[in-house]
């Protein structure tokens, strides 16, 4: 398994690996997988150096709902300056907070619609939590570029041919690298139409509670 | 002594007790050791569990504390702000809340962000520490910070993603170890070998204190030698790879040693007590068992002495012993009964119940001590043998009983006693009849006895002979009296008297005969010249030669007195000595004939034998053997047998004579003419020679009648084929007459009297000279 170790190291250094597959006349398809070859949903691909055509005021208010003690969606991609509303669809209260540099805030115990949507002025990653429900984790990716894509269930992201050549950044909530870091990649005009990208991830440890611990001890 | 039953029982009992004790001691030793071993092991296991529980509880407390800390929103907020002072104060605050001794906050890369004691400087490599602790997530580990041992736990601070790690720990001090010791009763030592940190419950420590070597090597001097004080168990604690921490549990064994020794001494004491009790009880048991045995032994000795009375013995005996004593009593009674039977049988005649001869002797001896006159009467049934032969022994026995009955009747009346002293002889003894005439009493008895008997429907008349002896006149001693009364009854029998009163001197005669028999016996066996043969020549009238002799035995006793041949031959016949005497005669004569023959004297010798001799089975064989030994022709020997003898034992006698004749021995019929030989019988006899009795010859020349008898007998003899010998020729006239009558041989004093060998030989020489 020595070779795998070497490859893994390499991937960790680069953040991703490219494999040329076949030439397509139209768009470039990125297929994002983890190190085990599993497609990665919710990978975020941001095209850098593009013109920002849309202004903040025009941006719609996004919804980060809370359903069944989960953030829905788990990952929300927002434009810099875009507002996000945090409605509570559960019949219990939540205390949504963020200690992330991009936007620290808290919405203290509330139910239903909060008074105001939260505006995310800075780009970056915002990790959302609920103070009274430790298991709730949500992410808001605040992109500086309007050309930001989120991989689908098959880990597929399409980039128009016309955008080439382009620099992209790659990010995934579970990436092994520090959360704020993004992997950068350049795609040339001559690039093959399909690229396979591997992002090394960590499986998130289950959020232990005291109960778990005691239960585990009692079982002994 | 060691062989006695008592000692054996004691030895057995004590041996059993000893064996039991030793075995139980050994098994006690083994099981106690095992028990102690198990107990110590169990104690250590318990201690281990307690220790684990304790640490787990601590760990749980730590975990709780750490979780409370890391889950605190304010704390999270403080961490998120990275405000070092705030964080430090928060950590301090929390450490106070849960009594944690150390609380650190590390960032994701393992850098120390803050601690509850802001001024403390840690020399540890937290990155390494964090990496290792994260591997055992949510489990406590033992680490050393600045020379102090801590149980710590590392937990992430999530907001909600992990933003930092919080390390919370309790210090493990000596007090913790002491607390654990109080819980478990064992010394607990925490050893961080690589950091040189030791926390132990042992208060008084040696210097330098190295728990591993101290607890393993400490010994105490006990009853059974140097024993280790501690039993140890070394357990590895969760710790850093390069900084291992162990805990050493040491069970103090002193207490169990003491308990074991106390138990051991108790058991030894009990064992001695048991042995003592065993000795005492087994002595008692042995005594109980052997006492009746020795009593029985003395009882048996008493039986042996003939005392069969049994004293009552103690009733406290066991059933078996009682049975044995009863058996002994019964045995004594049975033996007594049987002894009486046997002694009765030994003293009495089984048929008549009378005393037997030997008992009579005893009884008589006892009775004669009294100053009383007694009459002894011996009664012989005459001809009882004929009754036995003709009517059967049962009738004979019944006759004896009937006779005994009458004798008893008679003597009982007189207060006497009686015995059966032979097959057909009785003896009765009674006080002498003083008032009456004795001779009247005894004939009266004889009359009673001779009255007719009715035995098994037969009328039988019996005849009796009686001998009478008087005590004390005719004898003092019982055996003398009995012998004399028997002599008297013998005399009565032989003289066909009815009653013979013993005459003084008869006994001496009888004794003389006995002595003579003894001497004769001696003389035969010694052959010392007391007995010798004489030879009387017989003249052959035809040849005028002496060619025959008659051999005649003579006995001159050592004292020089002569015993007549009739007397001693009679004695020899009575005593059965005749067989040996005849053998001696034959041997001597045959030898002499052999000698003569060697000397050129051809002499036929005649030997006188009795019918008893001829009937004796060995006679013939002995004669043949003797003839052969001396190389003497059988024809040189003539056997002379009297007419009477030959007739009395006719059948057997003739058979024996014929077998003698068959080997060539001549047979002569002696004393012919005075007996009862009919002519008819004479012709049947296997004889060679007739010997005319001397009564016809002595006065032959004077008696015409004798001359007729002799002449006709000679003629008869010749005509029957016999040669004829005349004996008792004493005158020349007789000789001339016999010559004229053509007698074959003559013998008599006219020729010569019987002569000893040397004299005869001399005489023969002289006789032959003039011829």
mmCIF file of C-alpha atoms in Angstrom, chain B residues 26-368:
data_model
loop_
_atom_site.group_PDB
_atom_site.id
_atom_site.type_symbol
_atom_site.label_atom_id
_atom_site.label_comp_id
_atom_site.label_asym_id
_atom_site.label_seq_id
_atom_site.Cartn_x
_atom_site.Cartn_y
_atom_site.Cartn_z
ATOM 1 C CA UNK B 26 -1.649 -32.402 55.147
ATOM 2 C CA UNK B 27 -5.019 -31.810 53.527
ATOM 3 C CA UNK B 28 -5.622 -28.848 55.814
ATOM 4 C CA UNK B 29 -2.224 -27.496 54.860
ATOM 5 C CA UNK B 30 -2.930 -27.975 51.212
ATOM 6 C CA UNK B 31 -6.475 -26.593 51.279
ATOM 7 C CA UNK B 32 -5.568 -23.679 53.504
ATOM 8 C CA UNK B 33 -2.626 -22.803 51.327
ATOM 9 C CA UNK B 34 -4.899 -23.127 48.343
ATOM 10 C CA UNK B 35 -7.560 -21.093 50.069
ATOM 11 C CA UNK B 36 -5.100 -18.399 51.046
ATOM 12 C CA UNK B 37 -3.676 -18.395 47.582
ATOM 13 C CA UNK B 38 -7.146 -18.053 46.100
ATOM 14 C CA UNK B 39 -8.123 -15.484 48.658
ATOM 15 C CA UNK B 40 -5.089 -13.374 47.928
ATOM 16 C CA UNK B 41 -5.650 -13.757 44.217
ATOM 17 C CA UNK B 42 -9.290 -12.865 44.702
ATOM 18 C CA UNK B 43 -8.374 -9.906 46.878
ATOM 19 C CA UNK B 44 -6.035 -8.721 44.201
ATOM 20 C CA UNK B 45 -8.724 -9.231 41.587
ATOM 21 C CA UNK B 46 -11.159 -7.316 43.738
ATOM 22 C CA UNK B 47 -8.559 -4.644 44.260
ATOM 23 C CA UNK B 48 -7.950 -4.513 40.561
ATOM 24 C CA UNK B 49 -11.652 -4.152 39.919
ATOM 25 C CA UNK B 50 -11.989 -1.497 42.608
ATOM 26 C CA UNK B 51 -9.077 0.308 41.176
ATOM 27 C CA UNK B 52 -10.557 0.081 37.703
ATOM 28 C CA UNK B 53 -13.915 1.256 38.981
ATOM 29 C CA UNK B 54 -12.225 4.082 40.770
ATOM 30 C CA UNK B 55 -10.290 5.133 37.726
ATOM 31 C CA UNK B 56 -13.327 4.715 35.545
ATOM 32 C CA UNK B 57 -15.329 6.851 37.894
ATOM 33 C CA UNK B 58 -12.608 9.399 37.801
ATOM 34 C CA UNK B 59 -12.458 9.113 34.073
ATOM 35 C CA UNK B 60 -16.191 9.504 33.873
ATOM 36 C CA UNK B 61 -15.984 12.539 36.088
ATOM 37 C CA UNK B 62 -13.238 13.888 33.928
ATOM 38 C CA UNK B 63 -15.224 13.240 30.820
ATOM 39 C CA UNK B 64 -18.240 14.894 32.272
ATOM 40 C CA UNK B 65 -16.225 17.842 33.391
ATOM 41 C CA UNK B 66 -14.520 18.131 30.044
ATOM 42 C CA UNK B 67 -17.788 17.821 28.168
ATOM 43 C CA UNK B 68 -19.448 20.363 30.349
ATOM 44 C CA UNK B 69 -16.552 22.629 29.681
ATOM 45 C CA UNK B 70 -16.339 22.069 25.958
ATOM 46 C CA UNK B 71 -20.074 22.262 25.493
ATOM 47 C CA UNK B 72 -20.440 25.493 27.354
ATOM 48 C CA UNK B 73 -21.568 28.060 24.849
ATOM 49 C CA UNK B 74 -19.809 30.862 26.598
ATOM 50 C CA UNK B 75 -16.609 28.879 26.630
ATOM 51 C CA UNK B 76 -17.068 28.079 22.991
ATOM 52 C CA UNK B 77 -17.608 31.704 22.335
ATOM 53 C CA UNK B 78 -14.491 32.589 24.293
ATOM 54 C CA UNK B 79 -12.491 30.019 22.386
ATOM 55 C CA UNK B 80 -13.902 31.282 19.111
ATOM 56 C CA UNK B 81 -12.789 34.774 20.010
ATOM 57 C CA UNK B 82 -9.280 33.470 20.850
ATOM 58 C CA UNK B 83 -9.175 35.856 23.736
ATOM 59 C CA UNK B 84 -6.382 34.273 25.799
ATOM 60 C CA UNK B 85 -7.225 35.981 29.096
ATOM 61 C CA UNK B 86 -10.880 35.157 28.815
ATOM 62 C CA UNK B 87 -10.088 31.594 27.946
ATOM 63 C CA UNK B 88 -7.651 31.236 30.848
ATOM 64 C CA UNK B 89 -10.134 32.616 33.312
ATOM 65 C CA UNK B 90 -12.822 30.359 31.904
ATOM 66 C CA UNK B 91 -10.552 27.395 32.308
ATOM 67 C CA UNK B 92 -9.729 28.399 35.869
ATOM 68 C CA UNK B 93 -13.362 28.868 36.625
ATOM 69 C CA UNK B 94 -14.253 25.445 35.303
ATOM 70 C CA UNK B 95 -11.359 23.770 37.070
ATOM 71 C CA UNK B 96 -12.660 25.204 40.304
ATOM 72 C CA UNK B 97 -16.111 23.928 39.527
ATOM 73 C CA UNK B 98 -15.076 20.327 39.033
ATOM 74 C CA UNK B 99 -11.948 20.267 41.112
ATOM 75 C CA UNK B 100 -9.819 19.502 38.123
ATOM 76 C CA UNK B 101 -6.163 19.973 38.821
ATOM 77 C CA UNK B 102 -5.208 20.737 35.270
ATOM 78 C CA UNK B 103 -7.143 22.245 32.390
ATOM 79 C CA UNK B 104 -5.496 23.165 29.139
ATOM 80 C CA UNK B 105 -6.747 24.387 25.825
ATOM 81 C CA UNK B 106 -4.852 23.377 22.721
ATOM 82 C CA UNK B 107 -5.443 24.507 19.213
ATOM 83 C CA UNK B 108 -5.928 22.058 16.376
ATOM 84 C CA UNK B 109 -2.235 21.808 15.716
ATOM 85 C CA UNK B 110 -1.448 21.083 19.357
ATOM 86 C CA UNK B 111 -0.188 24.474 20.406
ATOM 87 C CA UNK B 112 -1.061 25.473 23.946
ATOM 88 C CA UNK B 113 -3.543 28.256 23.855
ATOM 89 C CA UNK B 114 -4.226 28.635 27.511
ATOM 90 C CA UNK B 115 -4.218 26.894 30.888
ATOM 91 C CA UNK B 116 -6.068 27.255 34.159
ATOM 92 C CA UNK B 117 -2.799 28.352 35.754
ATOM 93 C CA UNK B 118 -1.545 31.045 33.429
ATOM 94 C CA UNK B 119 1.914 31.167 34.895
ATOM 95 C CA UNK B 120 2.650 27.497 34.624
ATOM 96 C CA UNK B 121 5.196 26.467 32.104
ATOM 97 C CA UNK B 122 4.934 23.040 30.568
ATOM 98 C CA UNK B 123 7.853 21.268 29.114
ATOM 99 C CA UNK B 124 5.764 18.669 27.358
ATOM 100 C CA UNK B 125 5.474 18.125 23.637
ATOM 101 C CA UNK B 126 1.768 18.784 23.332
ATOM 102 C CA UNK B 127 1.572 17.868 19.672
ATOM 103 C CA UNK B 128 2.745 14.377 20.325
ATOM 104 C CA UNK B 129 0.594 14.209 23.432
ATOM 105 C CA UNK B 130 -2.455 15.346 21.534
ATOM 106 C CA UNK B 131 -1.935 12.927 18.709
ATOM 107 C CA UNK B 132 -1.712 10.010 21.092
ATOM 108 C CA UNK B 133 -4.588 11.127 23.274
ATOM 109 C CA UNK B 134 -6.820 11.637 20.257
ATOM 110 C CA UNK B 135 -6.229 8.034 19.369
ATOM 111 C CA UNK B 136 -7.884 7.058 22.648
ATOM 112 C CA UNK B 137 -10.679 9.518 22.230
ATOM 113 C CA UNK B 138 -12.818 10.003 25.297
ATOM 114 C CA UNK B 139 -10.578 7.794 27.408
ATOM 115 C CA UNK B 140 -8.403 8.999 30.134
ATOM 116 C CA UNK B 141 -4.664 8.592 30.090
ATOM 117 C CA UNK B 142 -1.966 9.040 32.646
ATOM 118 C CA UNK B 143 0.618 11.636 31.898
ATOM 119 C CA UNK B 144 3.229 13.506 33.808
ATOM 120 C CA UNK B 145 3.247 17.271 33.718
ATOM 121 C CA UNK B 146 6.118 18.910 35.466
ATOM 122 C CA UNK B 147 6.864 16.039 37.762
ATOM 123 C CA UNK B 148 3.259 15.476 38.755
ATOM 124 C CA UNK B 149 1.175 12.557 37.635
ATOM 125 C CA UNK B 150 -2.219 13.320 36.177
ATOM 126 C CA UNK B 151 -5.115 11.379 34.854
ATOM 127 C CA UNK B 152 -6.202 13.442 31.877
ATOM 128 C CA UNK B 153 -8.729 13.410 29.096
ATOM 129 C CA UNK B 154 -8.652 15.354 25.852
ATOM 130 C CA UNK B 155 -11.852 16.515 24.239
ATOM 131 C CA UNK B 156 -12.469 18.705 21.195
ATOM 132 C CA UNK B 157 -14.192 22.037 21.506
ATOM 133 C CA UNK B 158 -16.750 22.234 18.735
ATOM 134 C CA UNK B 159 -18.355 25.383 17.483
ATOM 135 C CA UNK B 160 -19.900 23.315 16.000
ATOM 136 C CA UNK B 161 -16.846 22.117 14.028
ATOM 137 C CA UNK B 162 -13.770 21.364 16.198
ATOM 138 C CA UNK B 163 -12.024 24.592 16.876
ATOM 139 C CA UNK B 164 -9.729 23.558 19.742
ATOM 140 C CA UNK B 165 -8.981 20.758 22.177
ATOM 141 C CA UNK B 166 -9.451 20.915 25.869
ATOM 142 C CA UNK B 167 -7.373 18.763 28.205
ATOM 143 C CA UNK B 168 -8.765 18.160 31.680
ATOM 144 C CA UNK B 169 -6.976 16.166 34.363
ATOM 145 C CA UNK B 170 -6.867 15.146 37.996
ATOM 146 C CA UNK B 171 -3.648 14.898 39.848
ATOM 147 C CA UNK B 172 -2.698 11.428 41.099
ATOM 148 C CA UNK B 173 -1.044 12.128 44.412
ATOM 149 C CA UNK B 174 0.034 9.884 47.265
ATOM 150 C CA UNK B 175 -3.302 10.661 48.845
ATOM 151 C CA UNK B 176 -5.078 9.138 45.874
ATOM 152 C CA UNK B 177 -3.006 5.982 46.375
ATOM 153 C CA UNK B 178 -3.825 5.990 50.103
ATOM 154 C CA UNK B 179 -7.483 6.471 49.306
ATOM 155 C CA UNK B 180 -7.292 3.470 46.984
ATOM 156 C CA UNK B 181 -5.512 1.498 49.666
ATOM 157 C CA UNK B 182 -8.299 2.265 52.083
ATOM 158 C CA UNK B 183 -10.760 0.974 49.532
ATOM 159 C CA UNK B 184 -8.920 -2.184 48.603
ATOM 160 C CA UNK B 185 -6.689 -2.916 51.529
ATOM 161 C CA UNK B 186 -3.721 -3.122 49.255
ATOM 162 C CA UNK B 187 -0.802 -0.943 48.684
ATOM 163 C CA UNK B 188 -1.102 0.887 45.399
ATOM 164 C CA UNK B 189 1.843 2.389 43.627
ATOM 165 C CA UNK B 190 1.658 4.445 40.464
ATOM 166 C CA UNK B 191 4.933 4.290 38.662
ATOM 167 C CA UNK B 192 5.889 6.501 35.768
ATOM 168 C CA UNK B 193 9.187 4.881 35.105
ATOM 169 C CA UNK B 194 10.547 7.147 32.368
ATOM 170 C CA UNK B 195 9.593 10.302 34.228
ATOM 171 C CA UNK B 196 10.785 9.004 37.577
ATOM 172 C CA UNK B 197 7.501 9.817 39.241
ATOM 173 C CA UNK B 198 6.203 7.470 41.918
ATOM 174 C CA UNK B 199 3.007 7.851 43.841
ATOM 175 C CA UNK B 200 2.466 5.167 46.428
ATOM 176 C CA UNK B 201 0.226 4.400 49.360
ATOM 177 C CA UNK B 202 3.215 3.115 51.318
ATOM 178 C CA UNK B 203 3.790 5.644 54.053
ATOM 179 C CA UNK B 204 7.070 4.515 55.527
ATOM 180 C CA UNK B 205 9.267 4.137 52.530
ATOM 181 C CA UNK B 206 12.832 3.083 52.248
ATOM 182 C CA UNK B 207 15.214 5.357 50.409
ATOM 183 C CA UNK B 208 15.638 5.111 47.569
ATOM 184 C CA UNK B 209 12.121 3.828 47.036
ATOM 185 C CA UNK B 210 11.769 1.625 43.989
ATOM 186 C CA UNK B 211 8.333 0.038 44.364
ATOM 187 C CA UNK B 212 8.947 -2.785 41.928
ATOM 188 C CA UNK B 213 11.968 -4.123 43.713
ATOM 189 C CA UNK B 214 10.709 -3.220 47.188
ATOM 190 C CA UNK B 215 7.351 -4.952 46.900
ATOM 191 C CA UNK B 216 8.774 -7.935 45.114
ATOM 192 C CA UNK B 217 11.702 -8.460 47.403
ATOM 193 C CA UNK B 218 10.418 -7.543 50.840
ATOM 194 C CA UNK B 219 10.347 -10.625 53.037
ATOM 195 C CA UNK B 220 9.246 -11.389 56.525
ATOM 196 C CA UNK B 221 10.542 -14.063 58.837
ATOM 197 C CA UNK B 222 7.750 -16.473 59.658
ATOM 198 C CA UNK B 223 7.337 -19.899 61.213
ATOM 199 C CA UNK B 224 8.103 -21.628 57.951
ATOM 200 C CA UNK B 225 11.064 -19.496 56.957
ATOM 201 C CA UNK B 226 11.448 -16.307 55.022
ATOM 202 C CA UNK B 227 8.271 -15.515 53.160
ATOM 203 C CA UNK B 228 7.562 -12.680 50.757
ATOM 204 C CA UNK B 229 5.390 -10.016 52.377
ATOM 205 C CA UNK B 230 3.621 -8.933 49.244
ATOM 206 C CA UNK B 231 1.829 -10.504 46.387
ATOM 207 C CA UNK B 232 1.969 -8.080 43.507
ATOM 208 C CA UNK B 233 0.116 -7.387 40.359
ATOM 209 C CA UNK B 234 1.481 -5.007 37.822
ATOM 210 C CA UNK B 235 -1.039 -3.308 35.592
ATOM 211 C CA UNK B 236 -0.391 -1.139 32.645
ATOM 212 C CA UNK B 237 -2.281 2.114 32.594
ATOM 213 C CA UNK B 238 -3.387 3.993 29.557
ATOM 214 C CA UNK B 239 -0.486 6.334 28.982
ATOM 215 C CA UNK B 240 1.778 7.769 26.403
ATOM 216 C CA UNK B 241 3.934 5.386 24.448
ATOM 217 C CA UNK B 242 7.192 6.861 25.508
ATOM 218 C CA UNK B 243 6.018 7.637 29.027
ATOM 219 C CA UNK B 244 4.452 4.431 30.279
ATOM 220 C CA UNK B 245 2.656 4.509 33.604
ATOM 221 C CA UNK B 246 2.060 1.332 35.577
ATOM 222 C CA UNK B 247 0.162 0.653 38.719
ATOM 223 C CA UNK B 248 1.468 -1.951 41.146
ATOM 224 C CA UNK B 249 -1.065 -3.561 43.467
ATOM 225 C CA UNK B 250 0.627 -5.175 46.445
ATOM 226 C CA UNK B 251 -1.330 -7.390 48.796
ATOM 227 C CA UNK B 252 0.146 -7.620 52.257
ATOM 228 C CA UNK B 253 0.317 -11.302 53.186
ATOM 229 C CA UNK B 254 1.402 -10.882 56.834
ATOM 230 C CA UNK B 255 -2.143 -11.163 58.062
ATOM 231 C CA UNK B 256 -2.806 -14.391 56.215
ATOM 232 C CA UNK B 257 0.508 -15.798 57.416
ATOM 233 C CA UNK B 258 -0.502 -15.098 60.985
ATOM 234 C CA UNK B 259 -3.914 -16.629 60.482
ATOM 235 C CA UNK B 260 -2.386 -19.657 58.863
ATOM 236 C CA UNK B 261 0.072 -20.123 61.705
ATOM 237 C CA UNK B 262 -2.641 -19.747 64.312
ATOM 238 C CA UNK B 263 -4.760 -22.331 62.532
ATOM 239 C CA UNK B 264 -1.748 -24.585 62.213
ATOM 240 C CA UNK B 265 -0.998 -24.453 65.920
ATOM 241 C CA UNK B 266 -4.644 -25.019 66.734
ATOM 242 C CA UNK B 267 -4.694 -28.077 64.540
ATOM 243 C CA UNK B 268 -1.459 -29.428 66.014
ATOM 244 C CA UNK B 269 -2.936 -28.971 69.467
ATOM 245 C CA UNK B 270 -6.148 -30.720 68.423
ATOM 246 C CA UNK B 271 -4.119 -33.539 66.866
ATOM 247 C CA UNK B 272 -2.218 -34.080 70.118
ATOM 248 C CA UNK B 273 -5.466 -33.980 72.022
ATOM 249 C CA UNK B 274 -6.959 -36.546 69.654
ATOM 250 C CA UNK B 275 -3.937 -38.813 70.034
ATOM 251 C CA UNK B 276 -4.120 -38.614 73.817
ATOM 252 C CA UNK B 277 -7.848 -39.344 73.741
ATOM 253 C CA UNK B 278 -7.146 -42.144 71.243
ATOM 254 C CA UNK B 279 -4.564 -43.705 73.557
ATOM 255 C CA UNK B 280 -6.876 -43.507 76.547
ATOM 256 C CA UNK B 281 -9.933 -44.850 74.761
ATOM 257 C CA UNK B 282 -8.015 -47.577 72.974
ATOM 258 C CA UNK B 283 -6.444 -48.620 76.296
ATOM 259 C CA UNK B 284 -9.903 -48.863 77.793
ATOM 260 C CA UNK B 285 -11.177 -50.737 74.760
ATOM 261 C CA UNK B 286 -8.199 -53.089 74.792
ATOM 262 C CA UNK B 287 -8.622 -53.650 78.509
ATOM 263 C CA UNK B 288 -12.317 -54.423 78.051
ATOM 264 C CA UNK B 289 -11.479 -56.774 75.234
ATOM 265 C CA UNK B 290 -8.533 -58.558 76.791
ATOM 266 C CA UNK B 291 -9.862 -58.861 80.339
ATOM 267 C CA UNK B 292 -12.456 -61.518 79.433
ATOM 268 C CA UNK B 293 -9.848 -63.197 77.245
ATOM 269 C CA UNK B 294 -7.468 -63.638 80.160
ATOM 270 C CA UNK B 295 -10.392 -64.778 82.294
ATOM 271 C CA UNK B 296 -11.245 -67.326 79.623
ATOM 272 C CA UNK B 297 -7.607 -68.380 79.451
ATOM 273 C CA UNK B 298 -7.575 -69.067 83.186
ATOM 274 C CA UNK B 299 -10.882 -70.874 82.755
ATOM 275 C CA UNK B 300 -9.289 -73.054 80.080
ATOM 276 C CA UNK B 301 -6.364 -73.788 82.415
ATOM 277 C CA UNK B 302 -8.872 -74.701 85.072
ATOM 278 C CA UNK B 303 -10.569 -77.076 82.592
ATOM 279 C CA UNK B 304 -7.172 -78.570 81.818
ATOM 280 C CA UNK B 305 -6.762 -79.374 85.519
ATOM 281 C CA UNK B 306 -10.127 -81.123 85.354
ATOM 282 C CA UNK B 307 -12.149 -78.559 87.245
ATOM 283 C CA UNK B 308 -15.210 -77.869 85.172
ATOM 284 C CA UNK B 309 -17.147 -75.652 87.559
ATOM 285 C CA UNK B 310 -17.549 -72.181 86.105
ATOM 286 C CA UNK B 311 -17.749 -69.141 88.322
ATOM 287 C CA UNK B 312 -20.196 -66.473 87.276
ATOM 288 C CA UNK B 313 -18.386 -63.904 85.222
ATOM 289 C CA UNK B 314 -19.085 -60.226 84.947
ATOM 290 C CA UNK B 315 -22.327 -59.412 83.162
ATOM 291 C CA UNK B 316 -20.963 -56.274 81.619
ATOM 292 C CA UNK B 317 -19.354 -58.150 78.773
ATOM 293 C CA UNK B 318 -20.337 -57.641 75.167
ATOM 294 C CA UNK B 319 -22.648 -60.144 73.489
ATOM 295 C CA UNK B 320 -19.795 -61.824 71.625
ATOM 296 C CA UNK B 321 -17.822 -62.339 74.809
ATOM 297 C CA UNK B 322 -20.946 -63.590 76.565
ATOM 298 C CA UNK B 323 -21.452 -66.070 73.743
ATOM 299 C CA UNK B 324 -17.846 -67.151 74.100
ATOM 300 C CA UNK B 325 -18.180 -67.582 77.852
ATOM 301 C CA UNK B 326 -21.366 -69.590 77.353
ATOM 302 C CA UNK B 327 -19.580 -71.712 74.766
ATOM 303 C CA UNK B 328 -16.789 -72.248 77.281
ATOM 304 C CA UNK B 329 -19.263 -73.253 79.955
ATOM 305 C CA UNK B 330 -20.983 -75.641 77.584
ATOM 306 C CA UNK B 331 -17.628 -77.006 76.496
ATOM 307 C CA UNK B 332 -16.682 -77.562 80.134
ATOM 308 C CA UNK B 333 -19.934 -79.383 80.798
ATOM 309 C CA UNK B 334 -19.611 -81.461 77.636
ATOM 310 C CA UNK B 335 -16.003 -82.340 78.360
ATOM 311 C CA UNK B 336 -16.943 -83.223 81.908
ATOM 312 C CA UNK B 337 -19.755 -85.465 80.715
ATOM 313 C CA UNK B 338 -17.583 -87.105 78.081
ATOM 314 C CA UNK B 339 -14.726 -87.497 80.516
ATOM 315 C CA UNK B 340 -17.052 -89.284 82.887
ATOM 316 C CA UNK B 341 -18.240 -91.495 80.033
ATOM 317 C CA UNK B 342 -14.688 -92.194 78.970
ATOM 318 C CA UNK B 343 -13.493 -92.899 82.467
ATOM 319 C CA UNK B 344 -16.490 -95.118 83.029
ATOM 320 C CA UNK B 345 -15.720 -96.913 79.762
ATOM 321 C CA UNK B 346 -12.094 -97.087 80.746
ATOM 322 C CA UNK B 347 -12.950 -98.685 84.040
ATOM 323 C CA UNK B 348 -15.876 -100.828 83.049
ATOM 324 C CA UNK B 349 -16.600 -103.682 80.766
ATOM 325 C CA UNK B 350 -18.964 -102.525 78.092
ATOM 326 C CA UNK B 351 -20.953 -105.747 77.998
ATOM 327 C CA UNK B 352 -21.680 -106.341 81.651
ATOM 328 C CA UNK B 353 -20.999 -102.961 83.188
ATOM 329 C CA UNK B 354 -18.596 -104.661 85.620
ATOM 330 C CA UNK B 355 -15.206 -103.199 86.436
ATOM 331 C CA UNK B 356 -12.508 -104.289 84.091
ATOM 332 C CA UNK B 357 -9.327 -105.858 85.319
ATOM 333 C CA UNK B 358 -7.246 -102.719 85.737
ATOM 334 C CA UNK B 359 -10.099 -100.832 87.417
ATOM 335 C CA UNK B 360 -10.619 -103.782 89.688
ATOM 336 C CA UNK B 361 -7.006 -103.564 90.703
ATOM 337 C CA UNK B 362 -7.450 -99.911 91.659
ATOM 338 C CA UNK B 363 -10.750 -100.465 93.458
ATOM 339 C CA UNK B 364 -9.307 -103.375 95.296
ATOM 340 C CA UNK B 365 -6.275 -101.377 96.352
ATOM 341 C CA UNK B 366 -8.509 -98.674 97.735
ATOM 342 C CA UNK B 367 -10.883 -101.069 99.499
ATOM 343 C CA UNK B 368 -8.174 -103.185 101.058
#
